Structure formats: C-alpha cells, structure tokens
Amino acid sequence: PETITIQELANRMTERGVDVIRLLMKQGAMHKITDVIDADTAQLIAEEMGHTVKRVAESDVEEGLFDTPDTDEALEARPAVVTIMGHVDHGKTSLLDAIRKTKVVTGEAGGITQHIGAYQVTTPLGSQVTFIDTPGHAAFTAMRARGAKVTDIVVLVVAADDGVMPQTAEAIHHAKAAGVPLIVAINKVDKADANPDRVRAELLQYEIQVETLGGETLEVEVSAKTGHNLDKLLEAIALQAEVLDLKANPDRAAEGTVIEAKLDRGRGPVATVLVQRGTLRTGDIIVAGAEWGRVRALIADTGAQVKEAPPSMPVEVLGFNGTPEAGDRVAVVESEARAREVTEYRERQRRDRLAARGAASGAGRSLADM
Ligand code: GTP
Ligand code: MG
C-alpha cells in the first residue's frame, strides 16, 4: 500500500509537521514526525487542512516512457549487443582488447576491470557488434547481472588452463536466466598446459553441449595473446546475431540503459548509455532513474563527438544534472517539465521507501520484514 511520512506530507502541503500531528491526535492517533501513515489517512488530513489532493499513481507518471510498441515496418536491423562474461583473469578484457587491437588491459589498475566498458567493432562479415566488458570480480556480481539484461548474446570466456570456475558457472546462470544465447570462447589455448577438451567436458555439467560434442552451442578456441581464431569468434557472433534477426525502430524517441556513470571533475556527470531503441541526439531531454538533463554532447567509444546515436550504439552522454546509476533505464521525454515530473516523482518514491524502512526498523522489526 502507498504510504508517506508525516514530515513529507507536511512538506508537500507546506504546512508545519506539528499541525499535522495535532490533527492526527484529534482523531485519536499519537504520532511523531518520522512516522509513516497510509495514503488514505494522508488524504483525509490534507483535505481537512484545506488542500486539494491529487493522488499520483505510478502508471500516470511512468506511462508511455518505455516500451510503447513499434509497427513492423518501422523496425530496422541493428547491431548485436554482446556481453563478455567469465571468471576472473580468464582473459575477457584481453580478448576484447585483441579484437579492438587497442590496449585497454595495460591501462587498468592491476589489470582488473573496474567498470563496464562498451565498444563497437566491425566483424569480418561486415556487420557491426557492440561489446560490453564486465568485471570478473566476485564483488561485482550485480553489475554483471545487469550486463545480461541489455545483451543479445553472451560470450563466455573460459581459460583453457583453468577450466570452469565459480564465476563461469555464475555467468552461465545469468545467461540462462535472461534467455540469452551463449557462445563459448575457450581462451589461452597458446599455453602449454591448455586443455580445451577438459573445458568442453566440464561445461556438460552445466548443460552446455558444444558443437564439437554434438551439441548446439557454438564454441571457438582462441588466444587473446596470439590472436588465434579471433576472426572465427567474430564470425560465430555474426552468425548467431543473424539467427536472432535483431531489429529496432531508429525513428523514435530514444530508450536505453546506463552501463556506467561517474562524476567527472571537468565534465560533470558522465553516463555511458547503450541506446536500445530510437536515436539519441544532442539537445534531447533525457531521464535516467531520478536524474535528468539535456544532452550537451555525445561521445562515441572512439572518443569522437557524434550528433546522434542509433540503436545498439554505446555513447558517453554529457548534460545530466546529477549522476545516474548503472542499470538505470534512459528515456527521452518531450519537455523539461515532463523530465522534472518523472524524476521528482521517482525521488519522492525513493525518499518514501527509505522513510518507510526507517520507520519499520525504528519500530523494532527485524531486517527480514523489509
Ligand atoms: P578481470 O577483468 O579481472 O575479470 O580479468 P579478465 O578476464 O578481463 O582477464 P584479463 O584480460 O585481464 O587477463 C588476465 C591475464 O591473462 C593477463 O595477464 C593476460 O595477459 C592473460 N591472458 C589473457 N588472455 C590470454 C591468452 O590468450 N593467452 C595467455 N597466455 N595469456 C592470456
Ligand atoms: Mg577484465
């Protein structure tokens, strides 16, 4: 049920909290300012104090922001979004790096990926693919789970000298839960102690049967170090993408997801957004979680400024008034007023939730009740 703290109710009416408490007391209920009351009681109080009440339902505010349908004719082919997953140090970043032929790995602190990077490359078949690199560290499980939500294909990297490890299994679960097809990249086959057959056998325990064992899962033996079979891997991705027949309408207000976001000293809030439908343009008014802004600049993975970002393109977005969170969904809205309405509503919701939680714990309930 909907609830509100007495403080918040008073704030919204620009009344004093004590006056609200006094009224409630008249009705026989003792309260303190931080208490939570239900929406019906709040409405009665507000009306008694001479305010008109407009109960705003989530459906009103969030209506039409996401997932409004497209006609089939409006849909156009879009690049596949591929997330690289796998156990720590199995070579996810190296692999992506080798594919891009840049040096992302050496620039990272201790060689451990601290954030999700996103890049676009062209496959030997001429199609474009968007790659998302996810951290391999156990602490970043939540981020990895998000990776699976925006992704069309998972490339599971398994080091041939190490085999299936806990986070390999985790990645398999994420891919299965998201219903996303998986391609196995057996990496580090250049190493003397590499044993790709062991990897194939171990994967069977997770109900993944690769092609060479008569199954359906595409698998490629690769080496990020020597570049062995990287073209084959890209081909496998391109083939899988073709089967999926991925499409989106580029001619609509953009929707997407924040892949990562940070507050940059010089540039202000910077969010890496994966555009999923529509085309994002400079000047657009966007909302993401409880933040909004007007797109000041869009920066592609190459570092170049672009005027627009079509579906499946990852871009750095400058112009947010605050820093959104990784995983927040992004939508373009028609006006600043609409952006304010949405984000203020979400911010209120967040505060109400926190207050309700605070009140519940104050009443001595256990964490399990929340
Ligand atoms: P996290 O992001 O920390 O999960 O690691 P990662 O999966 O991105 O692994 P990363 O690319 O950082 O590689 C880990 C180590 O394995 C580095 O020292 C790489 O040089 C090495 N490595 C990666 N791929 C290969 C390969 O194909 N062959 C050999 N010999 N070494 C590799
Ligand atoms: Mg990495």
GROMACS .gro file of C-alpha atoms in nm, residues 11-366:
model
  356
   11ASN     CA    1   0.642   1.941   0.330
   12ARG     CA    2   0.424   1.880   0.030
   13MET     CA    3   0.145   2.092   0.179
   14THR     CA    4   0.397   2.349   0.305
   15GLU     CA    5   0.238   2.306   0.647
   16ARG     CA    6   0.411   2.250   0.979
   17GLY     CA    7   0.461   1.894   1.093
   18VAL     CA    8   0.327   1.970   1.440
   19ASP     CA    9  -0.004   2.086   1.290
   20VAL     CA   10  -0.040   1.755   1.111
   21ILE     CA   11   0.043   1.568   1.429
   22ARG     CA   12  -0.211   1.778   1.621
   23LEU     CA   13  -0.483   1.691   1.371
   24LEU     CA   14  -0.398   1.323   1.387
   25MET     CA   15  -0.408   1.346   1.764
   26LYS     CA   16  -0.760   1.493   1.748
   27GLN     CA   17  -0.856   1.180   1.561
   28GLY     CA   18  -0.712   0.975   1.841
   29ALA     CA   19  -0.376   0.872   1.696
   30MET     CA   20  -0.044   0.960   1.856
   31HIS     CA   21   0.239   1.013   1.610
   32LYS     CA   22   0.584   1.154   1.578
   33ILE     CA   23   0.705   1.343   1.275
   34THR     CA   24   0.901   1.049   1.130
   35ASP     CA   25   0.603   0.810   1.144
   36VAL     CA   26   0.459   0.666   0.828
   37ILE     CA   27   0.087   0.692   0.763
   38ASP     CA   28  -0.114   0.537   0.484
   39ALA     CA   29  -0.226   0.732   0.180
   40ASP     CA   30  -0.596   0.737   0.277
   41THR     CA   31  -0.523   0.891   0.616
   42ALA     CA   32  -0.288   1.139   0.449
   43GLN     CA   33  -0.559   1.240   0.205
   44LEU     CA   34  -0.813   1.297   0.487
   45ILE     CA   35  -0.564   1.513   0.676
   46ALA     CA   36  -0.474   1.712   0.366
   47GLU     CA   37  -0.838   1.779   0.281
   48GLU     CA   38  -0.913   1.876   0.639
   49MET     CA   39  -0.633   2.131   0.615
   50GLY     CA   40  -0.792   2.277   0.304
   51HIS     CA   41  -0.572   2.123   0.037
   52THR     CA   42  -0.688   1.961  -0.282
   53VAL     CA   43  -0.538   1.618  -0.316
   54LYS     CA   44  -0.413   1.468  -0.635
   55ARG     CA   45  -0.304   1.112  -0.584
   56VAL     CA   46  -0.046   1.044  -0.850
   57ALA     CA   47  -0.023   0.681  -0.945
   58GLU     CA   48   0.293   0.532  -1.086
   59SER     CA   49   0.104   0.444  -1.402
   60ASP     CA   50   0.029   0.815  -1.464
   61VAL     CA   51   0.385   0.938  -1.431
   62GLU     CA   52   0.570   0.648  -1.588
   63GLU     CA   53   0.307   0.598  -1.859
   64GLY     CA   54   0.447   0.596  -2.211
   65LEU     CA   55   0.811   0.633  -2.106
   66PHE     CA   56   0.914   0.286  -2.217
   67ASP     CA   57   0.812   0.003  -2.441
   68THR     CA   58   0.543   0.174  -2.644
   69PRO     CA   59   0.502  -0.060  -2.941
   70ASP     CA   60   0.654  -0.012  -3.286
   71THR     CA   61   0.498  -0.125  -3.613
   72ASP     CA   62   0.687  -0.396  -3.802
   73GLU     CA   63   0.757  -0.159  -4.091
   74ALA     CA   64   0.937   0.081  -3.857
   75LEU     CA   65   1.188  -0.185  -3.749
   76GLU     CA   66   1.538  -0.188  -3.896
   77ALA     CA   67   1.832  -0.421  -3.844
   78ARG     CA   68   2.057  -0.324  -3.554
   79PRO     CA   69   2.396  -0.447  -3.430
   80ALA     CA   70   2.401  -0.728  -3.172
   81VAL     CA   71   2.493  -0.637  -2.817
   82VAL     CA   72   2.742  -0.891  -2.688
   83THR     CA   73   2.848  -0.919  -2.326
   84ILE     CA   74   3.178  -1.084  -2.242
   85MET     CA   75   3.149  -1.288  -1.923
   86GLY     CA   76   3.368  -1.531  -1.740
   87HIS     CA   77   3.585  -1.599  -1.440
   88VAL     CA   78   3.845  -1.351  -1.310
   89ASP     CA   79   4.161  -1.341  -1.520
   90HIS     CA   80   4.029  -1.575  -1.786
   91GLY     CA   81   4.105  -1.304  -2.040
   92LYS     CA   82   3.781  -1.113  -2.107
   93THR     CA   83   3.943  -0.773  -2.138
   94SER     CA   84   4.243  -0.915  -2.326
   95LEU     CA   85   4.011  -1.078  -2.574
   96LEU     CA   86   3.810  -0.764  -2.632
   97ASP     CA   87   4.131  -0.573  -2.645
   98ALA     CA   88   4.276  -0.805  -2.907
   99ILE     CA   89   3.956  -0.769  -3.106
  100ARG     CA   90   3.978  -0.394  -3.091
  101LYS     CA   91   4.355  -0.407  -3.125
  102THR     CA   92   4.393  -0.144  -2.857
  103LYS     CA   93   4.548  -0.160  -2.518
  104VAL     CA   94   4.274  -0.139  -2.261
  105VAL     CA   95   4.425  -0.402  -2.028
  106THR     CA   96   4.754  -0.230  -1.961
  107GLY     CA   97   4.579   0.092  -1.856
  108GLU     CA   98   4.372  -0.074  -1.587
  109ALA     CA   99   4.464  -0.075  -1.222
  110GLY     CA  100   4.627  -0.411  -1.155
  111GLY     CA  101   4.479  -0.548  -1.475
  112ILE     CA  102   4.142  -0.594  -1.307
  113THR     CA  103   3.845  -0.443  -1.484
  114GLN     CA  104   3.686  -0.184  -1.257
  115HIS     CA  105   3.396  -0.087  -1.474
  116ILE     CA  106   3.197  -0.193  -1.773
  117GLY     CA  107   3.345  -0.072  -2.096
  118ALA     CA  108   3.145  -0.070  -2.416
  119TYR     CA  109   3.280  -0.069  -2.769
  120GLN     CA  110   3.164  -0.126  -3.125
  121VAL     CA  111   3.359  -0.327  -3.382
  122THR     CA  112   3.300  -0.450  -3.735
  123THR     CA  113   3.304  -0.828  -3.795
  124PRO     CA  114   3.475  -0.996  -4.094
  125LEU     CA  115   3.123  -1.040  -4.235
  126GLY     CA  116   3.082  -0.664  -4.236
  127SER     CA  117   2.823  -0.645  -3.960
  128GLN     CA  118   2.867  -0.432  -3.652
  129VAL     CA  119   2.879  -0.572  -3.300
  130THR     CA  120   2.860  -0.388  -2.970
  131PHE     CA  121   3.074  -0.542  -2.697
  132ILE     CA  122   3.028  -0.492  -2.328
  133ASP     CA  123   3.314  -0.593  -2.100
  134THR     CA  124   3.210  -0.688  -1.748
  135PRO     CA  125   3.425  -0.711  -1.438
  136GLY     CA  126   3.524  -1.058  -1.331
  137HIS     CA  127   3.544  -0.985  -0.962
  138ALA     CA  128   3.302  -1.160  -0.729
  139ALA     CA  129   3.210  -0.825  -0.573
  140PHE     CA  130   3.064  -0.705  -0.899
  141THR     CA  131   2.801  -0.972  -0.941
  142ALA     CA  132   2.521  -0.719  -0.952
  143MET     CA  133   2.682  -0.527  -1.235
  144ARG     CA  134   2.729  -0.846  -1.426
  145ALA     CA  135   2.366  -0.936  -1.377
  146ARG     CA  136   2.280  -0.604  -1.541
  147GLY     CA  137   2.507  -0.684  -1.830
  148ALA     CA  138   2.288  -0.979  -1.910
  149LYS     CA  139   1.976  -0.761  -1.931
  150VAL     CA  140   2.096  -0.539  -2.210
  151THR     CA  141   2.268  -0.812  -2.401
  152ASP     CA  142   2.162  -1.021  -2.702
  153ILE     CA  143   2.448  -1.269  -2.686
  154VAL     CA  144   2.686  -1.374  -2.410
  155VAL     CA  145   3.040  -1.473  -2.496
  156LEU     CA  146   3.154  -1.699  -2.215
  157VAL     CA  147   3.531  -1.683  -2.179
  158VAL     CA  148   3.686  -1.992  -2.020
  159ALA     CA  149   4.062  -2.017  -1.981
  160ALA     CA  150   4.181  -2.349  -2.123
  161ASP     CA  151   4.445  -2.382  -1.850
  162ASP     CA  152   4.198  -2.323  -1.566
  163GLY     CA  153   3.863  -2.465  -1.675
  164VAL     CA  154   3.514  -2.389  -1.548
  165MET     CA  155   3.532  -2.185  -1.227
  166PRO     CA  156   3.268  -2.038  -0.990
  167GLN     CA  157   3.215  -1.720  -1.191
  168THR     CA  158   3.200  -1.920  -1.513
  169ALA     CA  159   2.906  -2.106  -1.361
  170GLU     CA  160   2.754  -1.777  -1.243
  171ALA     CA  161   2.777  -1.632  -1.592
  172ILE     CA  162   2.605  -1.942  -1.732
  173HIS     CA  163   2.322  -1.891  -1.483
  174HIS     CA  164   2.286  -1.524  -1.580
  175ALA     CA  165   2.274  -1.608  -1.948
  176LYS     CA  166   2.018  -1.883  -1.894
  177ALA     CA  167   1.803  -1.668  -1.667
  178ALA     CA  168   1.800  -1.393  -1.927
  179GLY     CA  169   1.725  -1.640  -2.205
  180VAL     CA  170   2.029  -1.520  -2.397
  181PRO     CA  171   2.224  -1.747  -2.635
  182LEU     CA  172   2.579  -1.820  -2.535
  183ILE     CA  173   2.897  -1.865  -2.736
  184VAL     CA  174   3.192  -2.028  -2.565
  185ALA     CA  175   3.537  -1.879  -2.620
  186ILE     CA  176   3.797  -2.124  -2.492
  187ASN     CA  177   4.084  -1.883  -2.431
  188LYS     CA  178   4.457  -1.910  -2.367
  189VAL     CA  179   4.498  -2.211  -2.598
  190ASP     CA  180   4.854  -2.087  -2.664
  191LYS     CA  181   4.955  -2.200  -2.316
  192ALA     CA  182   5.147  -2.524  -2.270
  193ASP     CA  183   4.905  -2.653  -2.009
  194ALA     CA  184   4.594  -2.560  -2.208
  195ASN     CA  185   4.332  -2.834  -2.211
  196PRO     CA  186   4.032  -2.728  -2.424
  197ASP     CA  187   3.877  -3.075  -2.410
  198ARG     CA  188   3.858  -3.059  -2.034
  199VAL     CA  189   3.666  -2.730  -2.067
  200ARG     CA  190   3.420  -2.892  -2.309
  201ALA     CA  191   3.365  -3.182  -2.071
  202GLU     CA  192   3.322  -2.957  -1.768
  203LEU     CA  193   3.062  -2.747  -1.949
  204LEU     CA  194   2.846  -3.057  -1.991
  205GLN     CA  195   2.784  -3.048  -1.617
  206TYR     CA  196   2.615  -2.713  -1.673
  207GLU     CA  197   2.404  -2.846  -1.955
  208ILE     CA  198   2.612  -2.673  -2.217
  209GLN     CA  199   2.692  -2.908  -2.501
  210VAL     CA  200   2.927  -2.752  -2.755
  211GLU     CA  201   2.912  -2.824  -3.127
  212THR     CA  202   3.219  -3.048  -3.138
  213LEU     CA  203   3.049  -3.273  -2.882
  214GLY     CA  204   2.737  -3.286  -3.096
  215GLY     CA  205   2.556  -3.002  -2.918
  216GLU     CA  206   2.419  -2.668  -3.033
  217THR     CA  207   2.642  -2.421  -2.851
  218LEU     CA  208   2.898  -2.252  -3.075
  219GLU     CA  209   3.249  -2.273  -2.939
  220VAL     CA  210   3.579  -2.131  -3.061
  221GLU     CA  211   3.930  -2.198  -2.934
  222VAL     CA  212   4.105  -1.863  -2.915
  223SER     CA  213   4.412  -1.690  -2.782
  224ALA     CA  214   4.391  -1.326  -2.692
  225LYS     CA  215   4.769  -1.331  -2.675
  226THR     CA  216   4.848  -1.458  -3.024
  227GLY     CA  217   4.523  -1.350  -3.188
  228HIS     CA  218   4.447  -1.711  -3.285
  229ASN     CA  219   4.091  -1.757  -3.419
  230LEU     CA  220   3.964  -1.413  -3.327
  231ASP     CA  221   3.809  -1.383  -3.673
  232LYS     CA  222   3.635  -1.716  -3.615
  233LEU     CA  223   3.492  -1.586  -3.289
  234LEU     CA  224   3.362  -1.272  -3.460
  235GLU     CA  225   3.214  -1.491  -3.733
  236ALA     CA  226   3.038  -1.707  -3.477
  237ILE     CA  227   2.896  -1.393  -3.319
  238ALA     CA  228   2.784  -1.260  -3.657
  239LEU     CA  229   2.615  -1.593  -3.736
  240GLN     CA  230   2.439  -1.607  -3.402
  241ALA     CA  231   2.327  -1.246  -3.449
  242GLU     CA  232   2.184  -1.330  -3.791
  243VAL     CA  233   1.975  -1.607  -3.639
  244LEU     CA  234   1.840  -1.364  -3.380
  245ASP     CA  235   1.733  -1.120  -3.655
  246LEU     CA  236   1.775  -0.819  -3.426
  247LYS     CA  237   1.576  -0.509  -3.504
  248ALA     CA  238   1.479  -0.175  -3.356
  249ASN     CA  239   1.299   0.137  -3.467
  250PRO     CA  240   1.558   0.414  -3.509
  251ASP     CA  241   1.294   0.682  -3.577
  252ARG     CA  242   1.154   0.741  -3.232
  253ALA     CA  243   1.244   0.896  -2.901
  254ALA     CA  244   1.546   0.708  -2.770
  255GLU     CA  245   1.538   0.449  -2.493
  256GLY     CA  246   1.838   0.280  -2.341
  257THR     CA  247   2.023   0.176  -2.029
  258VAL     CA  248   2.302   0.334  -1.828
  259ILE     CA  249   2.602   0.100  -1.849
  260GLU     CA  250   2.816   0.308  -1.618
  261ALA     CA  251   2.814   0.659  -1.477
  262LYS     CA  252   3.056   0.879  -1.293
  263LEU     CA  253   3.104   1.234  -1.183
  264ASP     CA  254   3.388   1.378  -1.386
  265ARG     CA  255   3.566   1.679  -1.238
  266GLY     CA  256   3.582   1.871  -1.560
  267ARG     CA  257   3.282   1.747  -1.749
  268GLY     CA  258   3.028   1.690  -1.471
  269PRO     CA  259   2.811   1.378  -1.467
  270VAL     CA  260   2.908   1.139  -1.747
  271ALA     CA  261   2.693   0.838  -1.825
  272THR     CA  262   2.775   0.563  -2.071
  273VAL     CA  263   2.441   0.481  -2.225
  274LEU     CA  264   2.357   0.190  -2.451
  275VAL     CA  265   2.085   0.310  -2.687
  276GLN     CA  266   1.834   0.028  -2.736
  277ARG     CA  267   1.555   0.188  -2.939
  278GLY     CA  268   1.523   0.516  -3.122
  279THR     CA  269   1.803   0.760  -3.186
  280LEU     CA  270   1.958   0.972  -2.913
  281ARG     CA  271   2.056   1.323  -3.022
  282THR     CA  272   2.227   1.623  -2.875
  283GLY     CA  273   1.965   1.859  -2.738
  284ASP     CA  274   1.736   1.573  -2.631
  285ILE     CA  275   1.589   1.591  -2.283
  286ILE     CA  276   1.655   1.264  -2.104
  287VAL     CA  277   1.566   1.099  -1.776
  288ALA     CA  278   1.756   0.817  -1.608
  289GLY     CA  279   1.644   0.699  -1.267
  290ALA     CA  280   1.595   1.010  -1.055
  291GLU     CA  281   1.822   1.228  -1.277
  292TRP     CA  282   1.752   1.425  -1.589
  293GLY     CA  283   1.931   1.658  -1.823
  294ARG     CA  284   1.961   1.797  -2.171
  295VAL     CA  285   2.215   1.614  -2.386
  296ARG     CA  286   2.505   1.854  -2.428
  297ALA     CA  287   2.739   1.617  -2.608
  298LEU     CA  288   2.755   1.255  -2.721
  299ILE     CA  289   3.093   1.085  -2.735
  300ALA     CA  290   3.148   0.758  -2.920
  301ASP     CA  291   3.382   0.480  -2.800
  302THR     CA  292   3.645   0.620  -3.035
  303GLY     CA  293   3.648   0.944  -2.840
  304ALA     CA  294   3.488   1.133  -3.127
  305GLN     CA  295   3.189   1.357  -3.068
  306VAL     CA  296   2.879   1.246  -3.254
  307LYS     CA  297   2.548   1.422  -3.313
  308GLU     CA  298   2.337   1.112  -3.274
  309ALA     CA  299   2.344   0.754  -3.150
  310PRO     CA  300   2.123   0.491  -3.319
  311PRO     CA  301   2.009   0.160  -3.162
  312SER     CA  302   2.284  -0.063  -3.013
  313MET     CA  303   2.534   0.221  -3.001
  314PRO     CA  304   2.708   0.290  -2.670
  315VAL     CA  305   2.778   0.659  -2.609
  316GLU     CA  306   2.902   0.878  -2.331
  317VAL     CA  307   2.629   1.126  -2.252
  318LEU     CA  308   2.713   1.467  -2.111
  319GLY     CA  309   2.448   1.700  -1.975
  320PHE     CA  310   2.287   1.515  -1.684
  321ASN     CA  311   2.217   1.740  -1.383
  322GLY     CA  312   2.316   1.458  -1.148
  323THR     CA  313   2.488   1.123  -1.180
  324PRO     CA  314   2.251   0.837  -1.264
  325GLU     CA  315   2.325   0.479  -1.163
  326ALA     CA  316   2.445   0.187  -1.371
  327GLY     CA  317   2.141  -0.012  -1.470
  328ASP     CA  318   1.905   0.289  -1.479
  329ARG     CA  319   1.684   0.294  -1.783
  330VAL     CA  320   1.708   0.600  -2.001
  331ALA     CA  321   1.423   0.766  -2.186
  332VAL     CA  322   1.389   1.081  -2.392
  333VAL     CA  323   1.094   1.298  -2.291
  334GLU     CA  324   0.922   1.586  -2.469
  335SER     CA  325   0.989   1.867  -2.223
  336GLU     CA  326   1.183   1.977  -1.917
  337ALA     CA  327   0.855   1.990  -1.728
  338ARG     CA  328   0.794   1.623  -1.806
  339ALA     CA  329   1.152   1.536  -1.706
  340ARG     CA  330   1.103   1.715  -1.375
  341GLU     CA  331   0.770   1.546  -1.314
  342VAL     CA  332   0.918   1.200  -1.368
  343THR     CA  333   1.238   1.250  -1.171
  344GLU     CA  334   1.073   1.435  -0.883
  345TYR     CA  335   0.817   1.159  -0.858
  346ARG     CA  336   1.090   0.895  -0.852
  347GLU     CA  337   1.289   1.089  -0.596
  348ARG     CA  338   0.980   1.115  -0.372
  349GLN     CA  339   0.922   0.743  -0.413
  350ARG     CA  340   1.278   0.676  -0.313
  351ARG     CA  341   1.251   0.900  -0.006
  352ASP     CA  342   0.920   0.742   0.094
  353ARG     CA  343   1.071   0.397   0.063
  354LEU     CA  344   1.368   0.495   0.276
  355ALA     CA  345   1.143   0.658   0.535
  356ALA     CA  346   0.917   0.355   0.547
  357ARG     CA  347   1.219   0.138   0.601
  358GLY     CA  348   1.350   0.371   0.871
  359ALA     CA  349   1.013   0.374   1.046
  360ALA     CA  350   0.989  -0.003   1.029
  361SER     CA  351   1.331  -0.054   1.183
  362GLY     CA  352   1.254   0.213   1.442
  363ALA     CA  353   0.956   0.005   1.550
  364GLY     CA  354   1.195  -0.276   1.626
  365ARG     CA  355   1.113  -0.500   1.336
  366SER     CA  356   1.378  -0.728   1.202
   0.00000   0.00000   0.00000
